[in-house]
CSV table of C-alpha atoms (C1' of nucleotides) in Angstrom, one decimal:
chain,number,residue,atom,x,y,z
A,1,MET,CA,-10.4,-17.8,-26.8
A,2,ALA,CA,-11.2,-15.4,-24.0
A,3,GLN,CA,-12.2,-11.9,-25.0
A,4,ILE,CA,-9.9,-9.1,-23.9
A,5,GLN,CA,-11.8,-6.3,-22.3
A,6,VAL,CA,-10.4,-3.0,-23.4
A,7,GLN,CA,-12.4,-0.7,-21.1
A,8,HIS,CA,-10.2,1.3,-18.9
A,9,GLN,CA,-10.4,2.2,-15.3
A,10,ALA,CA,-11.0,5.8,-14.6
A,11,PRO,CA,-7.9,7.2,-12.9
A,12,VAL,CA,-9.7,8.5,-9.9
A,13,SER,CA,-9.1,8.3,-6.2
A,14,GLY,CA,-11.5,6.3,-4.1
A,15,PRO,CA,-11.7,2.9,-2.4
A,16,ASN,CA,-10.2,1.1,-5.4
A,17,GLY,CA,-8.1,4.0,-6.8
A,18,VAL,CA,-5.2,5.9,-5.4
A,19,ALA,CA,-4.5,4.7,-2.0
A,20,PRO,CA,-1.6,5.5,0.4
A,21,GLY,CA,1.4,3.3,-0.1
A,22,ALA,CA,3.3,1.8,2.8
A,23,ALA,CA,5.9,3.6,4.9
A,24,GLY,CA,7.7,6.2,2.9
A,25,GLY,CA,4.6,8.0,1.9
A,26,ALA,CA,4.6,7.0,-1.7
A,27,GLN,CA,1.3,6.8,-3.5
A,28,PHE,CA,0.5,3.8,-5.6
A,29,MET,CA,-2.3,2.9,-7.9
A,30,LEU,CA,-3.0,-0.2,-5.9
A,31,THR,CA,-5.1,-1.9,-8.6
A,32,SER,CA,-2.7,-1.2,-11.4
A,33,LEU,CA,0.3,-3.5,-11.9
A,34,TYR,CA,3.3,-2.7,-13.9
A,35,VAL,CA,4.7,-5.8,-15.5
A,36,GLY,CA,8.3,-5.5,-16.6
A,37,ASP,CA,11.1,-7.6,-18.0
A,38,LEU,CA,8.8,-9.0,-20.6
A,39,ASP,CA,10.2,-11.0,-23.5
A,40,VAL,CA,9.6,-8.9,-26.6
A,41,THR,CA,7.4,-11.7,-28.0
A,42,VAL,CA,4.9,-11.7,-25.1
A,43,THR,CA,1.5,-10.6,-26.2
A,44,ASP,CA,-1.6,-8.9,-24.6
A,45,GLU,CA,-3.3,-12.3,-24.9
A,46,GLN,CA,-0.6,-14.0,-22.9
A,47,LEU,CA,-0.7,-11.4,-20.1
A,48,TYR,CA,-4.5,-11.8,-20.1
A,49,GLN,CA,-4.3,-15.6,-19.9
A,50,LEU,CA,-1.9,-15.5,-17.1
A,51,PHE,CA,-3.3,-12.8,-14.9
A,52,SER,CA,-6.9,-13.7,-15.3
A,53,GLN,CA,-6.1,-17.1,-13.7
A,54,VAL,CA,-5.8,-15.2,-10.4
A,55,ALA,CA,-8.8,-12.9,-10.6
A,56,PRO,CA,-10.9,-11.2,-13.3
A,57,VAL,CA,-8.8,-8.5,-14.9
A,58,ALA,CA,-10.2,-5.1,-16.0
A,59,SER,CA,-7.6,-4.6,-18.7
A,60,VAL,CA,-4.2,-5.6,-19.9
A,61,ARG,CA,-1.7,-4.1,-22.3
A,62,VAL,CA,1.7,-4.7,-23.6
A,63,CYS,CA,3.2,-1.3,-24.5
A,64,ARG,CA,4.6,-1.0,-28.0
A,65,ASP,CA,6.6,1.5,-30.0
A,66,LEU,CA,4.0,3.4,-31.9
A,67,ALA,CA,5.8,3.4,-35.2
A,68,SER,CA,7.4,-0.1,-35.3
A,69,GLY,CA,4.9,-2.0,-33.2
A,70,ARG,CA,7.8,-3.5,-31.3
A,71,SER,CA,7.2,-4.5,-27.7
A,72,LEU,CA,8.8,-2.1,-25.2
A,73,GLY,CA,9.3,-5.0,-22.8
A,74,TYR,CA,6.7,-3.9,-20.3
A,75,GLY,CA,3.0,-3.7,-19.9
A,76,TYR,CA,0.1,-3.1,-17.5
A,77,VAL,CA,-2.5,-5.3,-15.8
A,78,ASN,CA,-5.4,-3.5,-14.1
A,79,TYR,CA,-7.7,-5.2,-11.6
A,80,ASN,CA,-11.0,-4.1,-10.2
A,81,ASN,CA,-9.9,-4.1,-6.6
A,82,LEU,CA,-6.6,-3.9,-4.7
A,83,ARG,CA,-7.0,-7.3,-3.1
A,84,ASP,CA,-6.9,-9.0,-6.5
A,85,ALA,CA,-3.9,-6.9,-7.6
A,86,ALA,CA,-2.0,-7.8,-4.4
A,87,ARG,CA,-2.8,-11.5,-4.8
A,88,ALA,CA,-1.8,-11.5,-8.5
A,89,MET,CA,1.5,-9.7,-7.7
A,90,ASP,CA,2.3,-12.2,-5.0
A,91,LEU,CA,1.4,-15.3,-7.0
A,92,LEU,CA,2.6,-14.3,-10.5
A,93,ASN,CA,5.8,-12.3,-9.8
A,94,PHE,CA,8.7,-14.0,-11.6
A,95,THR,CA,6.5,-16.3,-13.6
A,96,PRO,CA,8.3,-17.1,-16.8
A,97,LEU,CA,6.5,-16.0,-20.0
A,98,ASN,CA,8.2,-17.2,-23.2
A,99,ASN,CA,11.0,-18.5,-21.0
A,100,LYS,CA,11.7,-15.2,-19.3
A,101,PRO,CA,10.6,-14.4,-15.7
A,102,ILE,CA,8.3,-11.4,-15.6
A,103,ARG,CA,8.7,-8.7,-12.8
A,104,VAL,CA,5.6,-7.4,-11.3
A,105,MET,CA,5.3,-4.1,-9.4
A,106,TYR,CA,2.6,-1.7,-8.6
A,107,SER,CA,2.3,0.9,-11.3
A,108,GLN,CA,4.1,4.1,-10.1
A,109,ARG,CA,4.1,6.5,-13.0
A,110,ASP,CA,5.9,9.4,-11.2
A,111,PRO,CA,9.5,8.7,-12.1
A,112,SER,CA,10.8,10.9,-9.3
A,113,LEU,CA,9.2,8.4,-6.8
A,114,ARG,CA,10.7,5.5,-8.6
A,115,LYS,CA,14.3,6.8,-8.9
A,116,THR,CA,15.1,7.9,-5.4
A,117,GLY,CA,17.8,5.2,-5.2
A,118,THR,CA,17.4,5.1,-1.4
A,119,ALA,CA,16.5,1.8,0.4
A,120,ASN,CA,18.0,0.0,-2.5
A,121,ILE,CA,20.4,-2.8,-1.6
A,122,PHE,CA,22.9,-4.9,-3.5
A,123,ILE,CA,23.6,-8.6,-2.8
A,124,LYS,CA,26.6,-10.5,-4.1
A,125,ASN,CA,28.3,-13.9,-3.9
A,126,LEU,CA,24.9,-15.5,-4.2
A,127,ASP,CA,24.7,-19.2,-5.0
A,128,LYS,CA,23.8,-19.5,-8.7
A,129,SER,CA,20.8,-21.7,-7.7
A,130,ILE,CA,19.1,-18.7,-6.0
A,131,ASP,CA,16.5,-17.3,-8.3
A,132,HIS,CA,14.5,-14.1,-8.2
A,133,LYS,CA,11.8,-15.7,-6.1
A,134,ALA,CA,14.2,-17.1,-3.6
A,135,LEU,CA,15.8,-13.7,-3.2
A,136,HIS,CA,12.4,-12.1,-2.8
A,137,ASP,CA,11.4,-14.6,-0.2
A,138,THR,CA,14.6,-14.2,1.7
A,139,PHE,CA,14.4,-10.4,1.9
A,140,SER,CA,10.7,-9.9,2.2
A,141,SER,CA,10.8,-10.6,6.0
A,142,PHE,CA,12.5,-7.3,6.4
A,143,GLY,CA,9.9,-5.1,4.8
A,144,ASN,CA,7.9,-4.3,1.7
A,145,ILE,CA,9.8,-5.0,-1.5
A,146,LEU,CA,9.0,-2.7,-4.4
A,147,SER,CA,11.3,-4.6,-6.9
A,148,CYS,CA,13.8,-7.3,-6.7
A,149,LYS,CA,15.8,-9.3,-9.2
A,150,ILE,CA,18.9,-11.4,-9.8
A,151,SER,CA,21.2,-10.3,-12.5
A,152,THR,CA,21.2,-12.9,-15.3
A,153,ASP,CA,23.0,-13.5,-18.5
A,154,SER,CA,21.2,-13.9,-21.8
A,155,PHE,CA,20.6,-17.6,-21.0
A,156,GLY,CA,18.7,-16.6,-17.8
A,157,GLN,CA,21.6,-18.0,-15.7
A,158,SER,CA,22.3,-16.1,-12.4
A,159,LYS,CA,25.3,-14.0,-12.4
A,160,GLY,CA,25.5,-14.4,-8.6
A,161,TYR,CA,24.4,-10.9,-7.6
A,162,GLY,CA,21.1,-9.0,-7.4
A,163,PHE,CA,19.1,-6.1,-6.1
A,164,VAL,CA,16.3,-5.5,-3.7
A,165,GLN,CA,14.5,-2.2,-3.6
A,166,PHE,CA,12.6,-1.7,-0.3
A,167,ASP,CA,10.0,1.0,0.2
A,168,ASN,CA,11.8,2.5,3.2
A,169,GLU,CA,15.4,2.9,4.4
A,170,GLU,CA,14.8,1.2,7.7
A,171,SER,CA,13.9,-2.1,6.1
A,172,ALA,CA,16.9,-1.9,3.9
A,173,GLN,CA,19.3,-1.2,6.8
A,174,ASN,CA,17.7,-4.0,8.8
A,175,ALA,CA,18.2,-6.4,6.0
A,176,ILE,CA,21.9,-5.4,5.7
A,177,ASP,CA,22.4,-5.7,9.4
A,178,LYS,CA,20.9,-9.1,9.6
A,179,LEU,CA,22.0,-10.7,6.4
A,180,ASN,CA,25.4,-9.3,5.5
A,181,GLY,CA,28.0,-12.0,5.9
A,182,MET,CA,25.5,-14.8,6.5
A,183,LEU,CA,25.6,-18.1,4.8
A,184,ILE,CA,23.0,-18.7,2.2
A,185,ASN,CA,23.2,-22.2,0.5
A,186,ASP,CA,26.7,-22.5,2.1
A,187,LYS,CA,27.9,-19.2,0.5
A,188,GLN,CA,28.7,-16.2,2.5
A,189,VAL,CA,26.8,-13.3,0.9
A,190,TYR,CA,27.6,-9.7,0.9
A,191,VAL,CA,24.6,-7.4,1.5
A,192,GLY,CA,25.1,-3.6,1.4
A,193,HIS,CA,23.5,-0.4,0.1
A,194,PHE,CA,23.4,-0.2,-3.6
A,195,LEU,CA,26.1,2.3,-4.8
A,196,ARG,CA,26.6,3.5,-8.3
A,197,LYS,CA,30.1,3.0,-9.7
A,198,GLN,CA,31.0,6.7,-9.2
A,199,GLU,CA,29.9,6.5,-5.5
A,200,ARG,CA,31.9,3.3,-4.9
A,201,GLU,CA,35.0,4.9,-6.3
A,202,THR,CA,34.6,8.0,-4.1
A,203,ALA,CA,34.2,5.7,-1.2
A,204,LEU,CA,37.3,3.9,-2.2
A,205,ASN,CA,39.2,7.2,-2.6
A,206,LYS,CA,38.4,8.0,1.0
A,207,ALA,CA,40.8,5.3,1.9
A,208,LYS,CA,43.6,6.7,3.9
A,209,PHE,CA,46.6,8.3,2.2
A,210,ASN,CA,49.5,10.4,3.2
A,211,ASN,CA,50.9,11.5,-0.1
A,212,VAL,CA,49.2,14.4,-1.9
A,213,TYR,CA,49.5,15.3,-5.5
A,214,VAL,CA,49.2,19.0,-6.6
A,215,LYS,CA,49.2,20.2,-10.1
A,216,ASN,CA,48.7,23.4,-12.2
A,217,LEU,CA,51.3,25.2,-10.1
A,218,SER,CA,52.7,28.5,-11.4
A,219,LYS,CA,56.3,28.3,-12.7
A,220,SER,CA,57.5,30.3,-9.8
A,221,THR,CA,56.0,28.1,-7.0
A,222,THR,CA,58.8,26.4,-4.9
A,223,ASP,CA,59.2,23.6,-2.5
A,224,GLU,CA,59.2,26.2,0.3
A,225,ASP,CA,55.9,27.6,-0.9
A,226,LEU,CA,54.3,24.1,-0.8
A,227,LYS,CA,55.7,23.6,2.7
A,228,THR,CA,54.2,26.9,3.9
A,229,ILE,CA,50.8,26.4,2.3
A,230,PHE,CA,50.3,22.7,3.1
A,231,GLY,CA,52.0,23.0,6.5
A,232,GLU,CA,48.9,24.8,7.7
A,233,TYR,CA,47.1,21.4,7.8
A,234,GLY,CA,49.6,19.3,9.7
A,235,GLU,CA,53.1,18.0,9.9
A,236,ILE,CA,54.8,17.5,6.5
A,237,THR,CA,57.6,15.0,5.9
A,238,SER,CA,58.4,16.2,2.4
A,239,ALA,CA,57.2,18.7,-0.2
A,240,VAL,CA,58.7,18.7,-3.7
A,241,VAL,CA,58.0,20.6,-7.0
A,242,MET,CA,59.0,18.3,-9.9
A,243,ARG,CA,61.5,19.9,-12.2
A,244,ASP,CA,63.2,19.0,-15.5
A,245,ALA,CA,66.9,18.6,-16.1
A,246,ASP,CA,67.3,22.4,-16.4
A,247,GLY,CA,65.6,23.0,-13.1
A,248,LYS,CA,62.5,24.3,-14.8
A,249,SER,CA,59.2,23.6,-12.8
A,250,LYS,CA,57.0,20.9,-14.3
A,251,CYS,CA,54.2,22.7,-12.5
A,252,PHE,CA,53.2,19.8,-10.3
A,253,GLY,CA,54.5,18.3,-7.1
A,254,PHE,CA,54.0,16.0,-4.1
A,255,VAL,CA,53.5,16.8,-0.4
A,256,ASN,CA,53.8,14.0,2.1
A,257,PHE,CA,52.0,14.3,5.4
A,258,GLU,CA,52.9,12.7,8.7
A,259,ASN,CA,49.3,11.6,9.2
A,260,ALA,CA,46.5,10.7,6.8
A,261,ASP,CA,43.8,12.9,8.4
A,262,ASP,CA,45.9,16.0,7.8
A,263,ALA,CA,46.5,14.9,4.1
A,264,ALA,CA,42.7,14.6,3.7
A,265,LYS,CA,42.1,18.0,5.3
A,266,ALA,CA,44.7,19.6,3.0
A,267,VAL,CA,43.0,18.1,-0.1
A,268,GLU,CA,39.6,19.2,1.1
A,269,ALA,CA,40.8,22.8,1.8
A,270,LEU,CA,43.2,23.4,-1.1
A,271,ASN,CA,41.7,21.6,-4.1
A,272,GLY,CA,40.4,24.2,-6.6
A,273,LYS,CA,42.0,27.1,-4.8
A,274,LYS,CA,43.8,29.8,-6.8
A,275,PHE,CA,47.4,30.7,-6.3
A,276,ASP,CA,49.2,33.2,-8.6
A,277,ASP,CA,46.0,33.1,-10.7
A,278,LYS,CA,46.4,29.3,-11.2
A,279,GLU,CA,43.6,27.0,-10.0
A,280,TRP,CA,45.3,24.1,-8.2
A,281,TYR,CA,44.2,20.5,-8.5
A,282,VAL,CA,45.0,18.8,-5.1
A,283,GLY,CA,44.2,15.2,-4.6
A,284,LYS,CA,45.5,11.8,-3.4
A,285,ALA,CA,48.7,10.9,-5.1
A,286,GLN,CA,48.1,7.9,-7.3
A,287,LYS,CA,50.5,5.4,-8.8
A,288,LYS,CA,50.7,5.6,-12.6
A,289,SER,CA,48.9,2.3,-12.9
A,290,GLU,CA,46.0,3.5,-10.7
A,291,ARG,CA,45.7,6.8,-12.7
A,292,GLU,CA,45.8,5.0,-16.0
A,293,HIS,CA,43.1,2.6,-14.9
A,294,GLU,CA,40.9,5.5,-13.8
A,295,LEU,CA,41.4,7.3,-17.1
A,296,LYS,CA,40.6,4.2,-19.0
A,297,ALA,CA,37.4,3.6,-17.0
A,298,GLN,CA,36.4,7.3,-17.5
A,299,PHE,CA,37.0,6.9,-21.2
A,300,GLU,CA,34.9,3.8,-21.4
A,301,GLN,CA,32.1,5.4,-19.4
A,302,THR,CA,32.1,8.4,-21.9
A,303,MET,CA,31.9,6.0,-24.8
A,304,LYS,CA,29.1,4.1,-23.2
A,305,GLU,CA,27.1,7.2,-22.6
A,306,ALA,CA,27.6,8.3,-26.2
A,307,ALA,CA,26.4,4.9,-27.4
A,308,ASP,CA,23.4,5.0,-25.1
A,309,LYS,CA,22.5,8.4,-26.3
A,310,SER,CA,22.6,7.4,-30.0
A,311,GLN,CA,20.6,4.2,-29.2
A,312,GLY,CA,17.6,3.9,-31.5
A,313,ALA,CA,18.8,6.9,-33.6
A,314,ASN,CA,20.9,4.8,-35.9
A,315,LEU,CA,19.3,2.8,-38.7
A,316,TYR,CA,20.6,-0.2,-40.6
A,317,ILE,CA,19.6,-0.4,-44.2
A,318,LYS,CA,19.9,-3.3,-46.6
A,319,ASN,CA,18.7,-4.5,-50.0
A,320,LEU,CA,20.1,-1.2,-51.4
A,321,ASP,CA,20.4,-1.0,-55.1
A,322,ASP,CA,24.1,-1.0,-56.1
A,323,SER,CA,23.8,2.4,-57.7
A,324,ILE,CA,23.1,4.1,-54.4
A,325,GLY,CA,26.0,5.9,-52.7
A,326,ASP,CA,26.4,7.9,-49.5
A,327,GLU,CA,24.9,11.1,-51.0
A,328,THR,CA,21.9,9.4,-52.5
A,329,LEU,CA,21.2,7.5,-49.3
A,330,LYS,CA,21.3,10.8,-47.4
A,331,GLU,CA,18.9,12.4,-49.8
A,332,LEU,CA,16.5,9.5,-49.4
A,333,PHE,CA,16.3,9.9,-45.7
A,334,SER,CA,16.9,13.6,-45.1
A,335,GLU,CA,13.2,14.5,-45.1
A,336,PHE,CA,12.8,12.6,-41.8
A,337,GLY,CA,15.2,14.7,-39.7
A,338,ASN,CA,18.8,15.7,-39.2
A,339,ILE,CA,21.2,13.1,-40.4
A,340,THR,CA,24.4,13.0,-38.4
A,341,SER,CA,26.1,10.4,-40.5
A,342,CYS,CA,25.4,8.2,-43.5
A,343,LYS,CA,27.3,5.4,-45.0
A,344,VAL,CA,27.0,2.7,-47.7
A,345,MET,CA,29.1,-0.3,-46.9
A,346,ARG,CA,31.5,-1.4,-49.7
A,347,ASP,CA,33.8,-4.3,-50.2
A,348,PRO,CA,37.6,-3.5,-50.7
A,349,SER,CA,37.2,-3.1,-54.4
A,350,GLY,CA,34.5,-0.4,-53.8
A,351,ILE,CA,31.5,-2.3,-54.8
A,352,SER,CA,28.4,-1.6,-52.7
A,353,LYS,CA,27.5,-4.4,-50.3
A,354,GLY,CA,23.9,-3.3,-50.6
A,355,SER,CA,23.8,-2.3,-47.0
A,356,GLY,CA,24.5,0.8,-45.0
A,357,PHE,CA,23.7,3.0,-42.0
A,358,VAL,CA,21.9,6.2,-41.5
A,359,ALA,CA,22.2,8.0,-38.1
A,360,PHE,CA,19.7,10.7,-37.0
A,361,SER,CA,20.0,13.2,-34.2
A,362,THR,CA,17.1,11.6,-32.3
A,363,PRO,CA,15.5,8.1,-32.0
A,364,GLU,CA,12.1,9.8,-32.9
A,365,GLU,CA,13.4,10.9,-36.3
A,366,ALA,CA,14.8,7.4,-36.9
A,367,SER,CA,11.6,5.8,-35.9
A,368,ARG,CA,9.6,7.9,-38.3
A,369,ALA,CA,12.1,7.2,-41.1
A,370,LEU,CA,11.9,3.5,-40.4
A,371,ALA,CA,8.1,3.5,-40.5
A,372,GLU,CA,8.1,5.4,-43.8
A,373,MET,CA,11.0,3.8,-45.6
A,374,ASN,CA,11.0,0.1,-44.6
A,375,GLY,CA,9.7,-1.8,-47.7
A,376,LYS,CA,9.7,1.2,-49.9
A,377,MET,CA,10.8,0.5,-53.5
A,378,VAL,CA,14.0,2.3,-54.3
A,379,VAL,CA,15.3,2.0,-57.9
A,380,SER,CA,14.9,-1.7,-58.3
A,381,LYS,CA,14.1,-3.3,-54.9
A,382,PRO,CA,12.3,-2.7,-51.6
A,383,LEU,CA,14.5,-1.3,-48.9
A,384,TYR,CA,14.9,-3.2,-45.6
A,385,VAL,CA,15.2,-0.7,-42.7
A,386,ALA,CA,15.7,-1.6,-39.1
A,387,VAL,CA,17.1,0.0,-36.0
A,388,ALA,CA,20.9,-0.7,-36.0
A,389,GLN,CA,22.0,-3.1,-33.3
A,390,ARG,CA,25.2,-2.6,-31.5
A,391,LYS,CA,27.6,-5.5,-31.7
A,392,GLU,CA,26.9,-6.5,-28.2
A,393,GLU,CA,23.2,-6.7,-28.8
A,394,ARG,CA,23.5,-8.7,-31.9
A,395,ARG,CA,25.7,-11.1,-30.0
A,396,ALA,CA,23.2,-11.3,-27.1
A,397,ARG,CA,20.3,-11.9,-29.5
A,398,LEU,CA,22.1,-14.7,-31.3
A,399,GLN,CA,23.0,-16.2,-28.0
A,400,ALA,CA,19.4,-16.1,-26.8
A,401,GLN,CA,18.3,-17.7,-30.0
A,402,PHE,CA,20.9,-20.4,-29.5
A,403,SER,CA,19.8,-21.0,-25.9
A,404,GLN,CA,16.2,-21.5,-27.0
A,405,MET,CA,17.2,-24.5,-29.2
A,406,ARG,CA,16.2,-27.2,-26.8
A,407,PRO,CA,17.4,-30.8,-27.1
A,408,ILE,CA,14.8,-33.0,-28.6
A,409,ILE,CA,14.8,-36.5,-27.2
A,410,PRO,CA,14.2,-38.8,-30.1
A,411,SER,CA,11.6,-40.9,-28.1
A,412,VAL,CA,9.3,-37.9,-27.7
A,413,ALA,CA,10.0,-36.3,-31.0
A,414,PRO,CA,7.6,-37.1,-33.9
A,415,ARG,CA,7.7,-40.7,-35.0
A,416,MET,CA,8.5,-39.8,-38.5
A,417,PRO,CA,12.2,-40.1,-39.0
A,418,MET,CA,13.9,-36.9,-39.8
A,419,TYR,CA,16.6,-38.5,-41.9
A,420,PRO,CA,16.8,-41.5,-44.1
A,421,ALA,CA,18.2,-44.5,-42.2
A,422,GLY,CA,21.9,-44.3,-42.2
A,423,ALA,CA,22.1,-40.6,-42.8
A,424,PRO,CA,24.7,-38.7,-40.8
A,425,GLY,CA,23.5,-37.4,-37.4
A,426,LEU,CA,21.3,-40.4,-36.5
A,427,GLY,CA,23.8,-41.9,-34.2
A,428,GLN,CA,23.7,-39.1,-31.6
A,429,GLN,CA,21.6,-38.9,-28.5
A,430,PHE,CA,19.5,-35.8,-29.3
A,431,LEU,CA,18.9,-33.3,-32.0
A,432,TYR,CA,19.1,-29.6,-31.6
A,433,GLY,CA,16.5,-27.1,-32.7
A,434,GLN,CA,13.3,-27.4,-34.6
A,435,ALA,CA,13.3,-29.9,-37.4
A,436,PRO,CA,15.3,-28.3,-40.2
A,437,PRO,CA,13.5,-28.2,-43.6
A,438,ALA,CA,16.6,-29.5,-45.3
A,439,MET,CA,18.2,-32.8,-44.4
A,440,LEU,CA,21.1,-31.2,-42.8
A,441,PRO,CA,22.7,-33.1,-39.9
A,442,PRO,CA,21.6,-31.2,-36.8
A,443,GLN,CA,25.1,-30.6,-35.5
A,444,VAL,CA,25.6,-28.3,-38.5
A,445,ILE,CA,23.0,-26.0,-37.2
A,446,TYR,CA,24.7,-26.1,-33.8
A,447,LEU,CA,28.1,-25.3,-35.2
A,448,GLU,CA,26.7,-22.5,-37.4
A,449,SER,CA,25.1,-20.8,-34.5
A,450,LEU,CA,28.3,-21.2,-32.5
A,451,SER,CA,30.4,-19.8,-35.3
A,452,ILE,CA,28.2,-16.8,-35.5
A,453,LEU,CA,28.6,-16.3,-31.8
A,454,LEU,CA,32.3,-16.5,-32.1
A,455,THR,CA,32.7,-13.9,-34.8
B,1,DA,C1',31.3,-11.1,-16.1
B,2,DC,C1',30.6,-8.8,-9.4
B,3,DT,C1',26.6,-2.4,-8.0
B,4,DG,C1',19.9,-1.7,-12.2
B,5,DA,C1',16.0,-0.4,-14.5
B,6,DG,C1',11.6,1.0,-14.7
B,7,DC,C1',5.6,3.2,-16.1
B,8,DG,C1',0.0,3.7,-20.7
B,9,DA,C1',-4.8,4.7,-22.4
DNA sequence: ACTGAGCGA
């Protein structure tokens, strides 16, 4: 097997070192490639084997978590000159490794230069047959692409939309102008600037409206007051403070403008202003359903952020001795950091299930605890410690596992029959998965996987 | 199910 050279290139400027990037003024290490979207099972050797087919490589590396050794899903390939690197990027971008297309870019370690968000475009209504490479080829005529991908599900199937990050705004605008609304594979595609959800919603909120909602009014504010204050911005058709049956102000109201531009001006001018020491909220009046939808979305966003923040800080423990309860579990792990929650799972009758969760304040603490505690003998048995997976991740992992079970056509499968003649399962066209050690009919494997997916 | 993620020795 080929030897992997581990010598590293000196990070110096020079003919082969730092060189000016294309328009936009970004600086790239033009001999150093960042390889992302790696399947976690991809190894240094595999990267080396692939990239050295194009030109001699100076070094390769799959980056790994220091404590657990788990692949971080990206790596680096360094070449001796920029021509080799450019050629490798061109030829090898989106090559599948372990069934997953890799994404190759120039290494750009300054995050501020990577996260500008400008010149980034979004494409949707793409035919499902269009893959990363086809997208790249379609858009590369408009400029230099830094990164490009189709969004896919856990089976690698296109979700029908994708992203192209150019290195300058003009290329992006040009691509939008030329391709938005065009037919690609008989489907009319949408091509526009990439907008985060928040930005899309603000854009949507700028849609015209005449009715304005105002809240946090003082008890004494009247319809007349609203008319006077909002009347400054244009012709008003109605202004009402909402009141209960006794005529007591509910401290909110509605002002309807003759024309939408004036309504927008009033919102702009009055939102957040103080009247009678009360800070008014002034905005587009929304239907109850719109408002509820927005609140729900906000709530979900908050939950998602909280989940992201705790990602990696929560450990799943199993093979726990039955005698261990919440307190003992906490004591076992407390030397590694601040424990925010700790729980032994129990069945309804209170008997330990032998598994539990320990959450730390930070992923670093959790990682240290994992490294130290996994496999450690506690009372009677060795602990199993892993980073807790969220339900969604567990599901995705099982799904990926399932998708990798390829049909085995009997004619190309080993000659040795897997089952005694007449055993169940022989009648079918193909068998799923690797040959099972037991003589289970293959469809049982299939159904088991499916039932896990469905739970 | 339809608007992202991503950088070391």
